[in-house]
Amino acid sequence: MARHFSFRDFDWVLLGFVLMIAALGVMEIYSATLNTKFAGVHVKQIYWVLAGLVVLFLVSLLDYHILLDKVHWLYLASVVSLVAVALFGRKYMGARRWIQLPGGQHFQPSECVKVVLILALARYFCELPSRHASVSDILKAGLIAGIPMLLVLNQPDLGTSLTYVPVVIMALILGGLRLKHAGVMLLAGALAMPMVWHFGLKPYQRERLISFRQPEADPQGSGYQVQQSLIAVGSGGIWGKGTAKGSQTQGLFLPVPHTDFIFAAFAEEHGFVGAAGVLLLYLLLLMRLIHNAQTAPDRAGAFVIMGVVAVLTFHVLVNIGMVVGYMPVTGIPLPLLSYGGSSVLFTFLALGIVMNIRMRRFVN
Amino acid sequence: MPRRDDKIPQAKLMAIQYAILALLLVLAFRLARLQIGGSERFETLAERNRVRTIPILAPRGKILDREGRVIVDNYPSFSVLLLRDQVKGRDIDVEQIAAGLNMTPAQIRERMKKFASGPAYQPIVLKDDITPDELAFVESHRNELPELETIMVHRRLYPRKGFTAHLIGYVGEVSEAMLDLPRYELYQPGDIVGKSGVEQAYNDFLMGKDGSRRSIVNSRGKEVGRLSETPAVPGKQLRLTIDLDLQIAAEEALETVGNNGAIVAMDPRNGEVLAMVSRPTFDPNSFAVRISREEWNRLVTDEGKPLLNKAIQAQLAPGSVFKILMAVAGLQEGIAQDMHVNCGGGKNFYGRFFKCWVLAERRTHGVVEIQKAIYQSCDSFFYTLAERLGIGRIAKYSTALGLGRKTGIDLPQEVSGVMPSEEWKVRNFKQKWYAGETISVGIGQGAVATTPIQLARALGGIAMGGMLRRPHVANPSDLPPEFRHVSADYADEVRVPLDPRNWETITNAMVEVVNPIGTAPSAHLKDIDFAGKTGSAQVISNIGKAKIGGGHRFKDNGWFVGFTPRRNPEIVVAVLLEQGEHGYMAGRVTAQVIKAHVEKQRKRGLKLAGTPPQTTEISALWNGPGSGQEADALHGGRFRIELTPHRRKRALAAPGLELTPAPIPDYSRAGGGR
């Protein structure tokens, strides 16, 4: 299959949005870590972004069809690496999520698994003969996503395992989920809730959910983070307090202001204007991605791009939702803005695949 | 497997686009609500986060005597505060704090529990008057224990050895019960307030207004900047009517005889209290820092009742001192002038023999008229007068002279005493008054109970010709109206009709009391126009005493009330000696105080006139102690009366406060930590 492929078709507009968000992220990481022991990590973040760009270009060179063809091997490798983490991973802050690489870096395989899952589900749904997904298709898709999900949940990393859910849902919607099946799934999900609450969640996770419901009930306890985040966002006002001038951020009242709560720090220092601007950038980024899905060369490509859209949207909604008190504290980073190598690399990896698909949109 | 190549329907992708747009709009609206709608509220919360408010405690005002000499001062010390708003979701490490501050974890938890209901931004005082080591502990653990802070506190420095303790009172943390009272509604838990005496009565005047320092802190409690400082407004200095020289003389006089009891000296012309002593005493300095439970229990259970200000809180039978009030009633009613009673060592009334004290010396008073009845304190005369007057008239005059009622002195917890009457008996005992009771009342026994301040006021008032003043320890005219401690229930001045001839009769007799023919010749003061009346009052009836076995616990109380000069008196002194047995012992104590006063006045005069002091030899009748019931045993002899015996030096300040002698501990090591 000869394919046309050219850097003329590289999505510079998309890359522009991505780099703008990443630049704002680097700036806010600098400001938020100024008075902490993390001071200077914004330079590291720049390196991560540069590394991400390299990954993006490298991935865009490799035809995504090859990835789709070999996805079963990738999937197998993912499951093996997750099992390896469970067995040999480094324990840090009560969770076994990281593998120590030679050279002292830590690597979180669960981020990479997300990309593999997108590819696996895309391939699965593209090979379905019928326009509608049957019950067994749904169960099989659920199984594909379910195995890595349970492994990640076991780490325990509720946040990351939840990010697999939107990929499945997006695949099911695009793959032709019948309304009645959707209804049954919602109902089953609702019925399973109490079971999950009692047996599936650990006590600290339950506490987080309770404190999310009533952050004022225990302002000194687990609701503290949400409360401080709301104070940071709210006190930012329209124009914000200025870079490195947010009292919540600089006074260390805001928890982890350079990772999970970076949006709160940004909103405090740059106000509604800045925060709404970042939201707008994310909207433009997502719209651009969907536009690429619309012009994708084939069904599988569109599936993959929409999988990326699903994951990014989920990240943005859950993270910002958490910052503004709409969502429980789950530890899901904000793509491109939050500090963190795994998160940055995943995002650029996923965007690399999108570029890859876009550059092959003119199918012979 | 074949790969399908049909495209995903555009409508589906469009729907997803709109869904994402809608969700992001929801977030945008939320942001608008928080950042535009709620910014003021959140700004306040952010300020509360970053701003730490540390109180600057205002020093209480000093307490001075009438000449401006210091009685109560302050000294600087450090206290540890617990800042609950700096705890931030962690558990307070009670064990570590307790170890560093030499406290028990239970004590800290108890403090925290006590203040649990208060707002978190209000600091709790964990420990007062910390040592330099404890201060160093707080300074060196700022990072681990950001919730601890130290502040400089002005602590009360009271005179040594309980000098003026009852009059001045003490301060302490405001109690929960006090906070419920309307008077304390503006106070905060943890405030230091006066709890008795002058400290309580004039608390609002003495207490300053605390200031505060606002500084910027981070979430670890580290101070990163200062915002503003509201300085504390110190409390105002309070000048009392007390004369420190006289107070010292009175304390020494009571200390020398060694009895428990009380002394009140006041100026009958205006009600100014010049000295007020009560024994046993306590050391209010140990109250300035939180008092230990054991020490408190010891003070409360002590039989001598050291916490009681006996000058205004002891209600005891006045004994023969009451005879002066009887004389006023008898003379004003026209009964006593021409009354002659033959004292046969007692008299029969209603079929019962009432003893006169003189019977114990196996003699009688013979025929007694009013003056002799006073200076010889003849019981038979006053039994008869009581019978003639009846309880109604006795109660009328006594009540008019202030018995059975508080004097309205500007000190808390004054008691009213008892002046019995027929109505009083019916009201309190639902019983009829027995005529025999009137006879006992006639000599100040029975149900009559008075406080030393009441007797000082009553006899001072009689000496003033019937003008009674409300006693006070601070001049209302020195104070702004809102701080005056004057109850409208008590008039500043009460006039009791007293015919000048009757006044003459009574005061003439009172002068004889301290002359050889009187009951207290040993209280005589050469060249001082001193008049008074002895009293000795049974704590329990003689029959009861015999029954129980009569230990020293039931010895009679001795009283003396005296004044000088007889005309236009300047000072009246009431002395109560618990188990003093004889009025003349109290008389000598009174004489000491009177002498100190007169000598001080004369010294002033001498300084002006430049006349040298002199010693005189006189001949007089004197006594030896330990004999008789009430009278001194009389002896003749020659005596040298020194007008300059151990010239008392004018006091500079209350004992222990002479040289701003604040016991300042050495905190210099603390700053660097250890």
XYZ file of C-alpha atoms in Angstrom, chain A residues 49-348:
300
model
C 8.661 19.019 26.272
C 11.676 18.913 23.953
C 11.865 15.163 24.434
C 8.141 15.030 23.735
C 8.664 16.889 20.467
C 11.279 14.359 19.430
C 8.890 11.538 20.291
C 6.172 13.334 18.326
C 8.310 13.587 15.197
C 9.608 10.043 15.499
C 6.125 8.607 15.962
C 4.778 10.634 13.046
C 7.324 8.953 10.789
C 6.193 5.442 11.567
C 2.988 4.514 9.703
C 0.187 4.082 12.195
C -1.078 1.097 10.229
C 2.009 -0.799 11.257
C 1.225 0.062 14.868
C -2.357 -1.139 14.396
C -1.182 -4.386 12.792
C 1.196 -5.135 15.644
C -1.106 -3.835 18.376
C -1.681 -7.289 19.887
C 2.059 -7.494 20.659
C 2.014 -3.996 22.119
C -1.002 -4.932 24.218
C 0.723 -8.053 25.488
C 3.846 -6.027 26.315
C 1.682 -3.527 28.206
C 0.039 -6.171 30.358
C 3.435 -7.732 31.062
C 4.936 -4.379 32.054
C 2.013 -3.679 34.396
C 2.454 -7.071 36.010
C 6.165 -6.282 36.277
C 5.386 -3.023 38.056
C 3.179 -4.891 40.468
C 5.977 -7.358 41.173
C 9.159 -5.295 40.952
C 7.995 -1.669 40.879
C 9.231 0.986 43.249
C 6.938 1.831 46.058
C 6.560 5.561 46.483
C 3.964 7.350 48.610
C 2.040 4.139 49.201
C 1.610 3.131 45.565
C 3.585 0.880 43.242
C 3.412 2.766 39.957
C 6.947 3.388 38.851
C 9.708 1.353 37.320
C 13.158 2.654 37.945
C 15.053 2.948 34.694
C 18.809 2.763 34.540
C 20.039 6.331 35.005
C 17.782 7.127 37.931
C 14.663 8.105 35.986
C 11.337 6.716 36.964
C 8.886 5.557 34.394
C 5.177 5.042 34.776
C 4.056 2.341 32.268
C 0.371 3.006 32.906
C 0.603 6.207 30.795
C 1.923 4.301 27.753
C -0.757 1.667 28.193
C -3.300 4.378 27.442
C -1.944 4.795 23.902
C -1.847 1.029 23.366
C -5.432 0.781 24.565
C -6.534 3.462 22.098
C -4.863 1.566 19.262
C -6.196 -1.812 20.402
C -9.774 -0.637 20.670
C -9.542 1.199 17.345
C -8.417 -1.947 15.655
C -11.020 -4.070 17.372
C -13.897 -1.842 16.364
C -12.662 -1.347 12.823
C -12.654 -5.073 12.244
C -16.273 -5.478 13.322
C -18.392 -6.478 10.351
C -21.663 -5.062 11.593
C -22.658 -1.435 11.996
C -23.793 -2.101 15.500
C -21.805 -3.578 18.341
C -23.305 -6.758 19.682
C -23.389 -7.708 23.338
C -20.377 -9.971 22.933
C -18.494 -7.144 21.174
C -19.175 -4.892 24.111
C -18.012 -7.535 26.548
C -14.852 -8.197 24.522
C -14.054 -4.477 24.296
C -14.674 -4.284 28.016
C -12.272 -7.153 28.570
C -9.559 -5.503 26.450
C -9.786 -2.369 28.577
C -10.612 -4.205 31.804
C -7.399 -6.213 32.196
C -4.979 -3.236 32.264
C -7.537 -1.223 34.245
C -7.633 -3.751 37.046
C -3.840 -3.994 37.054
C -3.508 -0.205 37.379
C -6.273 -0.069 39.965
C -4.269 -2.597 41.950
C -1.206 -0.290 42.100
C -3.322 1.508 43.425
C -3.886 4.314 40.951
C -7.564 5.050 40.714
C -6.973 8.208 38.685
C -5.043 6.638 35.843
C -7.254 3.582 35.669
C -10.257 5.885 35.303
C -8.635 7.529 32.281
C -9.071 4.222 30.432
C -12.829 4.473 30.784
C -13.362 7.377 28.323
C -11.365 5.466 25.685
C -13.776 2.542 25.950
C -16.832 4.794 25.991
C -15.614 6.771 22.963
C -14.907 3.528 21.090
C -18.345 2.182 21.927
C -20.089 5.387 20.829
C -18.216 5.499 17.546
C -18.395 1.732 17.075
C -22.160 1.741 17.047
C -23.441 1.177 20.522
C -27.181 0.540 20.585
C -29.207 2.840 22.806
C -30.747 -0.025 24.726
C -27.297 -1.443 25.459
C -26.163 1.938 26.649
C -29.214 2.065 28.894
C -28.513 -1.376 30.334
C -24.864 -0.420 30.973
C -25.836 2.770 32.758
C -28.316 0.864 34.893
C -25.782 -1.865 35.696
C -23.248 0.788 36.526
C -25.669 2.540 38.876
C -26.488 -0.758 40.589
C -22.812 -1.636 40.946
C -22.063 1.693 42.644
C -22.763 0.627 46.252
C -20.750 -2.565 45.703
C -17.809 -0.593 44.360
C -18.160 1.873 47.259
C -17.915 -0.833 49.878
C -15.525 -3.322 48.333
C -13.794 -1.603 45.466
C -12.567 1.582 47.117
C -9.899 1.983 49.742
C -10.769 4.060 52.837
C -8.743 7.070 51.709
C -10.511 7.038 48.361
C -13.888 6.976 50.085
C -12.760 9.862 52.277
C -11.766 11.876 49.236
C -15.189 11.374 47.717
C -16.924 12.365 50.938
C -14.802 15.446 51.352
C -15.501 16.313 47.742
C -19.190 16.310 48.491
C -18.790 18.590 51.540
C -15.467 20.392 51.435
C -16.480 22.728 54.273
C -17.309 19.860 56.616
C -13.676 19.219 57.432
C -11.600 22.171 56.241
C -8.565 21.021 58.208
C -8.791 17.402 57.079
C -9.141 15.791 53.673
C -11.370 18.578 52.358
C -8.470 20.946 52.936
C -7.002 20.576 49.447
C -10.280 21.333 47.692
C -10.950 24.250 50.020
C -7.504 25.760 49.428
C -7.916 25.248 45.677
C -11.251 27.089 45.666
C -9.708 29.913 47.700
C -6.828 30.141 45.226
C -9.112 30.225 42.181
C -11.673 32.556 43.730
C -9.207 35.039 45.158
C -7.579 35.364 41.729
C -10.441 37.599 40.636
C -10.673 38.837 37.059
C -7.089 39.773 36.371
C -5.229 37.619 38.876
C -2.552 38.519 41.384
C 0.334 38.313 38.940
C 3.076 35.778 38.308
C 4.753 34.664 41.545
C 2.350 36.866 43.525
C -0.450 34.441 44.406
C -0.559 34.145 48.181
C -2.152 30.697 48.073
C 0.471 29.436 45.648
C 3.497 31.202 47.087
C 2.478 30.593 50.695
C 2.260 26.860 49.934
C -1.353 26.730 51.017
C -2.278 25.185 47.680
C -1.343 21.502 47.605
C 1.044 20.364 44.827
C 0.687 23.632 42.895
C 2.990 22.531 40.068
C 1.304 19.206 39.265
C -2.322 18.334 40.031
C -3.353 21.793 41.177
C -1.434 23.815 38.618
C -4.641 25.156 37.137
C -5.589 26.588 40.538
C -2.193 28.260 40.785
C -2.591 29.611 37.264
C -6.111 30.840 37.986
C -4.926 32.589 41.154
C -2.045 34.378 39.495
C -3.696 35.125 36.151
C -7.337 35.474 37.120
C -10.428 34.659 35.151
C -8.918 36.098 31.983
C -5.958 33.732 32.141
C -7.956 30.698 33.224
C -10.619 31.197 30.565
C -7.814 31.689 28.036
C -6.337 28.297 28.923
C -9.787 26.729 28.640
C -10.115 28.295 25.215
C -6.737 26.885 24.170
C -7.855 23.419 25.243
C -11.111 23.874 23.333
C -9.200 24.894 20.203
C -6.817 21.962 20.639
C -9.674 19.468 20.974
C -11.625 20.977 18.054
C -8.528 20.787 15.918
C -8.089 17.123 16.867
C -11.712 16.346 15.963
C -11.216 18.191 12.708
C -8.301 15.846 12.043
C -10.521 12.895 12.872
C -13.057 14.140 10.321
C -10.395 14.273 7.652
C -8.666 11.054 8.677
C -7.787 8.716 5.765
C -9.679 5.786 7.217
C -12.063 4.630 9.936
C -9.228 3.306 12.121
C -7.403 6.640 12.003
C -10.516 8.507 13.052
C -10.992 5.996 15.859
C -7.465 6.527 17.118
C -7.731 10.332 17.012
C -11.069 10.255 18.795
C -9.553 7.986 21.410
C -6.900 10.651 22.024
C -9.650 13.294 22.141
C -11.508 11.200 24.714
C -8.466 10.841 26.975
C -7.447 14.515 26.759
C -11.005 15.732 27.294
C -11.332 13.480 30.281
C -8.077 14.789 31.739
C -9.088 18.400 31.237
C -12.591 17.942 32.639
C -11.571 15.903 35.661
C -8.540 18.024 36.545
C -10.165 21.429 36.165
C -13.369 19.994 37.625
C -11.361 19.028 40.671
C -9.752 22.454 40.914
C -13.131 24.201 40.860
C -14.700 21.719 43.265
C -16.857 19.811 40.776
C -14.857 16.593 40.896
C -13.223 14.591 43.678
C -9.478 14.726 44.192
C -8.164 11.891 42.022
C -4.640 12.915 41.130
C -5.168 13.249 37.389
C -2.743 15.784 35.885
C -3.689 18.492 33.409
C -2.098 17.540 30.069
C 0.722 19.856 28.928
C 0.265 22.247 31.872
C 1.114 19.975 34.825
C 4.700 19.156 35.598
C 5.627 15.508 34.984
C 7.621 13.530 32.428
C 5.222 10.617 32.020
C 2.288 12.904 31.419
C 4.169 15.102 28.917
C 5.591 12.112 27.040
C 2.202 10.412 26.827
C 0.580 13.539 25.472
C 3.240 14.053 22.817
